[in-house]
Coordinates of C-alpha atoms in Angstrom, one line a residue:
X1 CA 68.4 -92.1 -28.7
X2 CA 68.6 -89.4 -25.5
X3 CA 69.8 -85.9 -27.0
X4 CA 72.5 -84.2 -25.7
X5 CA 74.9 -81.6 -26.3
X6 CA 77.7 -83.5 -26.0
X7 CA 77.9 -85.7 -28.0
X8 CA 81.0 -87.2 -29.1
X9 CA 82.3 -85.5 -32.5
X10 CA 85.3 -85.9 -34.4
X11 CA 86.4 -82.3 -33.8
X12 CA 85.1 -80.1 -31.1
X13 CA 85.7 -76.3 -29.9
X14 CA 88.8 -76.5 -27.8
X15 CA 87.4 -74.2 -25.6
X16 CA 84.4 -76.2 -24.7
X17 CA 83.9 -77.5 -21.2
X18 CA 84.1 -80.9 -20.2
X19 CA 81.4 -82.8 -18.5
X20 CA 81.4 -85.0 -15.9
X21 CA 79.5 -88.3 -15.5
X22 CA 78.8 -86.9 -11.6
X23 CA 77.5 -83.8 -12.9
X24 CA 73.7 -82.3 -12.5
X25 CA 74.3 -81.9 -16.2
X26 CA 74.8 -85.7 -16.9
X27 CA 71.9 -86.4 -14.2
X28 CA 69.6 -84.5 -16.5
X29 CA 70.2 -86.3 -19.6
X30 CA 67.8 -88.8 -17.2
X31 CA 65.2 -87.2 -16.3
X32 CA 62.4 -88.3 -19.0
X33 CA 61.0 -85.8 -21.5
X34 CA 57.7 -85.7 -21.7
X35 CA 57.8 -84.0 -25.7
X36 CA 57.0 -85.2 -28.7
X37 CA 59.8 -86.3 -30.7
X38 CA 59.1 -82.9 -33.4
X39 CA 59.9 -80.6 -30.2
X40 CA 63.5 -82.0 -29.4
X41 CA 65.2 -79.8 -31.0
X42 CA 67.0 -78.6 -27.7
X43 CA 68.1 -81.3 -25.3
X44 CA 65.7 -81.3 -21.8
X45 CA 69.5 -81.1 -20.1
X46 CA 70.4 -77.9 -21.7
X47 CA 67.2 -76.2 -21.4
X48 CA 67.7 -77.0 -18.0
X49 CA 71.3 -75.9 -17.8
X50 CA 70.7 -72.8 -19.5
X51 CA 67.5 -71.9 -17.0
X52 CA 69.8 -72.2 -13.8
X53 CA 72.9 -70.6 -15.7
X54 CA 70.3 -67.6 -15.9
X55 CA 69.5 -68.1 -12.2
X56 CA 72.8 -68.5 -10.9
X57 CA 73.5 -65.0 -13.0
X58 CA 70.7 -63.5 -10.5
X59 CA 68.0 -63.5 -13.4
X60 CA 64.8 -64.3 -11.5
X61 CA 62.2 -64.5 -14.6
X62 CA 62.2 -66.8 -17.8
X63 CA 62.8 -63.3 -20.2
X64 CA 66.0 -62.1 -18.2
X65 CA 67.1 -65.3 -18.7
X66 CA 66.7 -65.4 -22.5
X67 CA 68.4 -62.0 -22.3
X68 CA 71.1 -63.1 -20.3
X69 CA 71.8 -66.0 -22.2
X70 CA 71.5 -64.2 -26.1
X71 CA 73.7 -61.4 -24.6
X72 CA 76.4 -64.1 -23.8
X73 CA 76.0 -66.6 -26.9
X74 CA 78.6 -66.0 -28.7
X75 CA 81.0 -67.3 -25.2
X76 CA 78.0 -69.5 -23.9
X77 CA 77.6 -71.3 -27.7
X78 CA 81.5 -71.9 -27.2
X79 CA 81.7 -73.2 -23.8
X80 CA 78.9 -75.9 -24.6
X81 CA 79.9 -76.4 -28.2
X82 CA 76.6 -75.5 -29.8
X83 CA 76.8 -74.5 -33.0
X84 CA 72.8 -73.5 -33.2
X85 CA 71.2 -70.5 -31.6
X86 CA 69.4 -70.3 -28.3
X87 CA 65.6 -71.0 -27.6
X88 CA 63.0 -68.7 -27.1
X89 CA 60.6 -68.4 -24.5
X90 CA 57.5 -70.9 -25.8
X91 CA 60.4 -73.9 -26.0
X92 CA 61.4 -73.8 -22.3
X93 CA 57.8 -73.5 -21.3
X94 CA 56.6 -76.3 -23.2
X95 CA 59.5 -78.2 -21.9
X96 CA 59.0 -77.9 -18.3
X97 CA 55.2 -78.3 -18.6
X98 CA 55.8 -81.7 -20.7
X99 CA 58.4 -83.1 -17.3
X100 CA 57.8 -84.6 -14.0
X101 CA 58.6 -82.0 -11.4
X102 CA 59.1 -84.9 -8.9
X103 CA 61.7 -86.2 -11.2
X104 CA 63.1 -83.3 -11.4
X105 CA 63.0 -82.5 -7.9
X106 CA 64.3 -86.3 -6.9
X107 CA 67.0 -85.9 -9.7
X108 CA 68.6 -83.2 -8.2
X109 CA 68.9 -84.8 -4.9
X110 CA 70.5 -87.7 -5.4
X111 CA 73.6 -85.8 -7.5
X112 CA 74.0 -83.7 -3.9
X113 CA 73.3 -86.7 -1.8
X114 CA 75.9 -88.4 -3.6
X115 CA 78.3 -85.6 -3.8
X116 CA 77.9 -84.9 0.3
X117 CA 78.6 -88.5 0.6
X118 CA 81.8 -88.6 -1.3
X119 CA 82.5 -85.1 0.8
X120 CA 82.2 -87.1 4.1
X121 CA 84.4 -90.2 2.8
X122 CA 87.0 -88.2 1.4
X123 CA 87.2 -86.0 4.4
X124 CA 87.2 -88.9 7.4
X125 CA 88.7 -92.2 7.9
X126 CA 86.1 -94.9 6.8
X127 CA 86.1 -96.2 10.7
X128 CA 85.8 -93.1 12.3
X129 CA 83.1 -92.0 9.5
X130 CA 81.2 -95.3 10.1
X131 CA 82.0 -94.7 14.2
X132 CA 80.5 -90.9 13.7
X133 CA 77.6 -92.5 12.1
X134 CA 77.0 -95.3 14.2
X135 CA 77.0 -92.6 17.1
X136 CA 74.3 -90.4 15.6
X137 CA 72.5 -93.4 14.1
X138 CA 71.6 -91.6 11.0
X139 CA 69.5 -89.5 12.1
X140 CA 68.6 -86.5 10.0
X141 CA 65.5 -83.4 10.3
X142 CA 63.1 -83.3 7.5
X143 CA 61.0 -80.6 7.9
X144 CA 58.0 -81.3 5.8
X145 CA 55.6 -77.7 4.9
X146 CA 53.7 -76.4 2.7
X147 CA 53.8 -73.3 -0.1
X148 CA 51.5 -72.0 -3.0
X149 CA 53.1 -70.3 -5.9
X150 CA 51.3 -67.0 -5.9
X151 CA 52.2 -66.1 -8.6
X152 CA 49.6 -69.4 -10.1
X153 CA 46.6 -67.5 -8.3
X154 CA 44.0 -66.0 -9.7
X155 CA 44.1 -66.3 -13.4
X156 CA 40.3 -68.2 -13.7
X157 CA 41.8 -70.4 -16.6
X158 CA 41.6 -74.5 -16.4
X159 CA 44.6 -74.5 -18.0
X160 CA 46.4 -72.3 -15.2
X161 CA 45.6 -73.7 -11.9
X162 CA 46.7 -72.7 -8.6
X163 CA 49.8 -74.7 -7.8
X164 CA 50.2 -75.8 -3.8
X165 CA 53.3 -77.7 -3.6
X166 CA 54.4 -79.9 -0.1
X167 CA 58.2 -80.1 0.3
X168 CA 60.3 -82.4 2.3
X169 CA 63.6 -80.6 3.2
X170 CA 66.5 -82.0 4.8
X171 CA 67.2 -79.5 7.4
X172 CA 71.2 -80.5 7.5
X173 CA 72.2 -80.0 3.7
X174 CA 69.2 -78.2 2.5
X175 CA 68.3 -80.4 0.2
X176 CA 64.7 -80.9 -1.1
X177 CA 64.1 -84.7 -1.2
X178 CA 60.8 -84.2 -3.1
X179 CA 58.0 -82.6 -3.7
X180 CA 54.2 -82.7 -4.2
X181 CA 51.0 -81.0 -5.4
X182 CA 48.2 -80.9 -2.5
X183 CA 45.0 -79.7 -3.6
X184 CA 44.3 -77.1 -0.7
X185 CA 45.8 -75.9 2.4
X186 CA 43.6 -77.7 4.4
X187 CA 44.5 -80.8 2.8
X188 CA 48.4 -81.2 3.5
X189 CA 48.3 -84.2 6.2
X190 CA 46.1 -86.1 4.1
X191 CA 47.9 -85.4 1.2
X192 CA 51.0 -85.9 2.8
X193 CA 49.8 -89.2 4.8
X194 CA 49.0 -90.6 1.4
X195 CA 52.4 -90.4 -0.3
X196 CA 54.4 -91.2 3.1
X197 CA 57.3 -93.7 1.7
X198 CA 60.1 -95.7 3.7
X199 CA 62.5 -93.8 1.7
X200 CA 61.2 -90.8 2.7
X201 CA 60.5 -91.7 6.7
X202 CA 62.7 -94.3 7.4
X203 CA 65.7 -93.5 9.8
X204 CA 64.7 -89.7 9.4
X205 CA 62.8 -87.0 12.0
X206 CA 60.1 -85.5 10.6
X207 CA 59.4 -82.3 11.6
X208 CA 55.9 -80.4 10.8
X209 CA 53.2 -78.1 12.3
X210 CA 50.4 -78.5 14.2
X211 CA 48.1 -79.9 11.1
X212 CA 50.1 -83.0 11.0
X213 CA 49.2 -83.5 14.6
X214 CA 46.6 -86.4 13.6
X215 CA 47.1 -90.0 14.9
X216 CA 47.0 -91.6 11.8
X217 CA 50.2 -90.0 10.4
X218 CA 52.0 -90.3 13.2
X219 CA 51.1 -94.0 13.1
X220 CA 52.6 -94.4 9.7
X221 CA 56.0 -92.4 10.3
X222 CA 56.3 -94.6 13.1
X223 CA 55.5 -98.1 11.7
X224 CA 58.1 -96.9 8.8
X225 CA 60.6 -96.7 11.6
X226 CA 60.6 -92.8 11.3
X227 CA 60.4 -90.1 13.8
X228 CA 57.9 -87.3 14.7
X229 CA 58.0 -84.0 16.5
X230 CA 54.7 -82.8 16.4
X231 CA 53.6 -79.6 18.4
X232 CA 50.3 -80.1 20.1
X233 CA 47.8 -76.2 19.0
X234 CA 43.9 -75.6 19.5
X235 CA 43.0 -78.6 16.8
X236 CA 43.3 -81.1 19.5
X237 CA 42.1 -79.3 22.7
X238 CA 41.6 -82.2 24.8
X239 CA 46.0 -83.4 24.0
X240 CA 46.8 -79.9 24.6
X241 CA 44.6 -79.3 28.0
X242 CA 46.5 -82.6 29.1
X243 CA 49.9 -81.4 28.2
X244 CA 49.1 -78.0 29.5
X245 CA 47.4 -79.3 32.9
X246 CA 51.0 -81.5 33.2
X247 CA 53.4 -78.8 33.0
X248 CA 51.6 -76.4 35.3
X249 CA 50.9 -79.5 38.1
X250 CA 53.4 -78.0 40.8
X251 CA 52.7 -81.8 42.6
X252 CA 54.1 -83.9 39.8
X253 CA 58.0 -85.4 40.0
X254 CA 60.3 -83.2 38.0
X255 CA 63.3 -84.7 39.5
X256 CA 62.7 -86.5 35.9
X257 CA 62.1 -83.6 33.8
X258 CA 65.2 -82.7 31.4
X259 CA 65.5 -78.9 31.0
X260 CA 67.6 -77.1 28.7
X261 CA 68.0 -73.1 27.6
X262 CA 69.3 -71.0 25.0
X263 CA 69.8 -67.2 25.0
X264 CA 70.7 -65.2 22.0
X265 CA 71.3 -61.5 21.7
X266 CA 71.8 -58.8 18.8
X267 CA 70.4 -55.8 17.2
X268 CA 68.5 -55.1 19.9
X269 CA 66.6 -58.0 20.3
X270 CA 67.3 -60.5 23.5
X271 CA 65.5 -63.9 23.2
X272 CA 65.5 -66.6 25.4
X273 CA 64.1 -70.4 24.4
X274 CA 63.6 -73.1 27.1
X275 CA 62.5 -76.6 27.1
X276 CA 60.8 -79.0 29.4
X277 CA 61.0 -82.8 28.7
X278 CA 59.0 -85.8 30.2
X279 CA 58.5 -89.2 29.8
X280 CA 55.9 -89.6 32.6
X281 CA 53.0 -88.8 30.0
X282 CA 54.2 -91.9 27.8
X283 CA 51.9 -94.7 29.6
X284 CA 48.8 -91.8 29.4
X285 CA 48.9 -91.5 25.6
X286 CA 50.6 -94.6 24.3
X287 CA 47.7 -96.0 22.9
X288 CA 46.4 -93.1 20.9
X289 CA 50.0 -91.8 19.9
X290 CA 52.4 -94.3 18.2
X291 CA 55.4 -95.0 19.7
X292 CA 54.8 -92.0 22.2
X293 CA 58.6 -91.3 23.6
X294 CA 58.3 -88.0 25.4
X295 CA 56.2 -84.8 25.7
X296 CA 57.7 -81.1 25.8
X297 CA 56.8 -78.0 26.7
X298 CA 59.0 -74.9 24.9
X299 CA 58.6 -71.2 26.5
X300 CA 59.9 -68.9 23.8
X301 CA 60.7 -64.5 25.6
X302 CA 61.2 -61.9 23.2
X303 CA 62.5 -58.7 24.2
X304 CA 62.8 -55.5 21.6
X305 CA 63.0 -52.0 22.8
X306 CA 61.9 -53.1 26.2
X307 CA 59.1 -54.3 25.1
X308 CA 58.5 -58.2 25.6
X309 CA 56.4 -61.0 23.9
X310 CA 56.2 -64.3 25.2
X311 CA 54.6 -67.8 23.5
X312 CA 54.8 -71.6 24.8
X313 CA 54.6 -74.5 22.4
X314 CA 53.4 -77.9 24.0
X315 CA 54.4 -81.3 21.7
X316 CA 55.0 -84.8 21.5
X317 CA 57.4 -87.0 20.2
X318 CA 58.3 -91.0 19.3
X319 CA 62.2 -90.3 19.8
X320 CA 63.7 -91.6 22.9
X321 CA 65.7 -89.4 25.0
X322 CA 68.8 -91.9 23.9
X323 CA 68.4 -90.4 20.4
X324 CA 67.0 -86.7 21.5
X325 CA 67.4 -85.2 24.7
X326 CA 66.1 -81.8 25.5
X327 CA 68.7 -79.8 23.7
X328 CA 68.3 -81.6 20.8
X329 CA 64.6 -81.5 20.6
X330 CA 64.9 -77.3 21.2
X331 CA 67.5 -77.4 18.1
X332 CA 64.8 -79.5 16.0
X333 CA 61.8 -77.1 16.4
X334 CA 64.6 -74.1 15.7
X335 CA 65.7 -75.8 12.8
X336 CA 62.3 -76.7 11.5
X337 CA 61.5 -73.2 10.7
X338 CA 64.5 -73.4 8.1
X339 CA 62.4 -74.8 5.7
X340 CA 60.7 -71.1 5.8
X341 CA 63.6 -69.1 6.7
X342 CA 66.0 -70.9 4.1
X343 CA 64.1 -72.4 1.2
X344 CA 60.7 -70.7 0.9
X345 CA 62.0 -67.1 1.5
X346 CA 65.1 -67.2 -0.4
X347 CA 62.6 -69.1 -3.3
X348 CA 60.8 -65.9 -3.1
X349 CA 63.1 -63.2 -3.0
X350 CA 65.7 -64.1 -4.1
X351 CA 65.0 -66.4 -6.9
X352 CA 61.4 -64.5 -7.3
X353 CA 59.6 -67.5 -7.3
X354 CA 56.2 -65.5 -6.3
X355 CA 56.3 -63.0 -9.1
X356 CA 56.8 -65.2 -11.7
X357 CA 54.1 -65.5 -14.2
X358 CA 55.1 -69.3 -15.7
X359 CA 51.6 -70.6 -15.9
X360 CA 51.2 -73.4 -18.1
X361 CA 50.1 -76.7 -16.0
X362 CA 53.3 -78.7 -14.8
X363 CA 55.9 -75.6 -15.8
X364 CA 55.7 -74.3 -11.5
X365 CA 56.6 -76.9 -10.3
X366 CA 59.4 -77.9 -12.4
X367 CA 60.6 -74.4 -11.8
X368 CA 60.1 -75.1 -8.2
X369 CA 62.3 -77.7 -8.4
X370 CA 65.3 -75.9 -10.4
X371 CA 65.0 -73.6 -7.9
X372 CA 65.3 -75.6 -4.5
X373 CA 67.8 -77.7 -6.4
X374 CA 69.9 -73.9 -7.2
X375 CA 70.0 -73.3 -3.5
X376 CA 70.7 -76.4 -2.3
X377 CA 73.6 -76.5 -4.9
X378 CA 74.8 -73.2 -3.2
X379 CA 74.5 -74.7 0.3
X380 CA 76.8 -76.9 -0.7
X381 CA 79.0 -74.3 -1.9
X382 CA 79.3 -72.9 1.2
X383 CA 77.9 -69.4 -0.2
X384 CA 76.6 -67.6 2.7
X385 CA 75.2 -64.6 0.8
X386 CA 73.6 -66.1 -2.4
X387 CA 72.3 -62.8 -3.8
X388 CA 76.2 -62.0 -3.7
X389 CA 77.5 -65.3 -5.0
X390 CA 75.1 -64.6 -7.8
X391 CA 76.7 -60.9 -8.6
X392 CA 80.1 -62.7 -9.1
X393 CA 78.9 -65.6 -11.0
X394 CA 77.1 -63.2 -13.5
X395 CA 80.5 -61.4 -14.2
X396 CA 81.9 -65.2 -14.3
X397 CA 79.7 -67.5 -17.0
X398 CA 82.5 -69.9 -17.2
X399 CA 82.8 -70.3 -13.4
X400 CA 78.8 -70.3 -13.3
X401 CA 78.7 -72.8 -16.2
X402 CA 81.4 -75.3 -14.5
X403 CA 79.4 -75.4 -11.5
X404 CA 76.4 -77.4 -13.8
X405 CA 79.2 -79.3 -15.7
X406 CA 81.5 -80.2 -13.6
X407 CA 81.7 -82.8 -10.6
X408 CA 80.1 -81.1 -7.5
X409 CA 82.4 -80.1 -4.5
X410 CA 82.1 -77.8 -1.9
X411 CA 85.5 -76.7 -2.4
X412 CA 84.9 -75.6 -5.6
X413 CA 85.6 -72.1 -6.3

């Protein structure tokens, strides 16, 4: 029988939230725990709960949480109608070692996939949604990248090994789709070639860096009817010399060429990106490159305090120009570096992923997975300063507490 807090009793506090059956609480109660039956004391959902409850209060390590939480029981054990104290440390470690963090990970995505769905039906027409969608054909940025958890380094132990995790993040809702463990840097396109999926590829634009630029990955994204944008660096001089040689050939047609530019300006800083599109390089690398669509060549110009720094980026592509034409292939390589800028930053400072000093094998990476599922949640919110949001939801437990309960919109609040 699956634990659970709630569980249906005769009489229950009448202050206790309700929970519904859309909730990330109720998705929880899924998610399989790995424990033996002796060390079930405390339901896998409400450890869970309770961990981002702490989180969304701004606690970034597994002892300010524990604070957090025994400083509110007496209101926390009402709101969940627990009648028994609060765990300690050693249980939520040995909880989130004992679960799959891909579970986890996947768990969490499907409650915001769903709930962004509902969002979009609720909020259009169903023929001019299916219209919209028919327009845009479904298209959505992954950017797929890598991180390792310092805070897993250097502790010698076999028990405590470095944890290198490779995310798939869907640029548009900020929502990490899944996750997984790659043994090295220098092994994150094999790694990743090896667990490419349909569900994963199909109907979706991957976007990576240059160490996916291998033929064999591109081969599989495109025989599972996804899309690459790969750039083109030094670890495959002879595609780059080509591309570069093309773009600088004042003799070639560029009557064909699509061009498209972008300036932005503040604090200072002036900086201008431009893109070059072709489709005369298609026939030259077809059979190499699956599915080849276009080449590109994007010139990004800084300029702070008069001084000025300039970098081009050469790439290829398998989407058309009917589904991406040159301002839409600048927006994907701007967009890709949101996996950096708005997931592995803000896991870092913000949520302090980095400094923790969780070690036991398996507990990273579930924490890895609460935490890209807490700021995914909050993307939904609408919150555009989290470390703020998180100020006001440590004053509000209820409000906080709701948001883990309760049926997920993003007009909540």
């Amino acid at each position: 029988m699956q634990l659970t807090v709630f569980e249906e009793v005769e009489q229950g506090d009448p202050e206790a939230l309700g929970v519904d059956a859309a909730s990330l609480y109720r998705a929880f109660e899924q998610v399989k725990d790995g424990r033996k039956a002796k060390g079930k004391r405390y339901p896998l959902a409400l450890l869970f709960t309770l961990i981002l409850l702490g989180k969304l209060a701004g606690e970034t390590k597994l002892d300010g949480i524990i604070d957090w939480i025994n400083e509110r029981q007496h209101e926390l054990k009402k709101l969940l109608n627990w009648p028994k104290r609060f765990p300690v440390a050693k249980t939520y470690t040995d909880a989130l070692a004992k679960c799959d963090h891909q579970e986890v990970a996947r768990t969490i995505a499907q409650v915001l996939v769903k709930a962004r769905a509902q969002e979009r039906c609720d909020g259009e027409p169903s023929q001019r949604l299916s219209q919209h969608e028919s327009a845009n054909e479904g298209l959505m940025q992954t950017a797929v990248d890598g991180k390792v958890l310092r805070g897993t380094l250097k502790h010698g132990r076999e028990d405590q090994p470095p944890v290198h995790l490779l995310s798939w993040y869907e640029c548009e809702s900020g929502i990490v789709l899944d996750q997984f463990i790659v043994h090295s840097k220098n092994n994150e396109e094999s790694a990743c070639q090896a667990i490419l999926h349909p569900v994963l590829v199909k109907g979706r634009i991957l976007t990576v860096d240059a160490i996916f630029s291998c033929r064999p990955w591109c081969a599989t994204v495109h025989a599972y009817q996804g899309y690459y944008v790969i750039p083109i660096k030094d670890n495959n001089p002879a595609v780059r010399r080509d591309l570069e040689e093309f773009f600088e050939d004042d003799g070639i047609d560029r009557h064909e060429f699509q061009v498209h530019k972008e300036i932005t300006k503040g604090h200072g800083r002036l900086e201008v990106r431009e893109i070059w599109t072709s489709t005369q390089m298609n026939d030259w690398f077809e059979n190499e490159w699956a599915g080849m669509a276009q080449v590109f060549r994007i010139r990004r110009t800084v300029q702070v305090k008069g001084e000025e720094r300039q970098e081009r980026v050469y790439g290829i592509t398998n989407v058309p120009r009917a589904k991406a034409d040159a301002k839409r292939l600048l927006e994907l390589n701007r967009k890709h570096w949101w996996i950096e800028n708005r997931l592995h930053y803000r896991r870092d400072v913000t949520l302090g992923e980095d400094a923790s000093q969780v070690r036991s094998v398996g507990a990273p990476e579930a924490l890895t997975a609460l935490n890209g599922g807490l700021l995914a949640l909050l993307d939904f919110q609408g919150v555009k300063n989290v470390a703020k949001q998180m100020r006001h939801l440590c004053a509000q437990p209820r409000e906080a507490l709701q948001l883990l309960l309760g049926k997920l919109s993003s007009q909540y609040g």
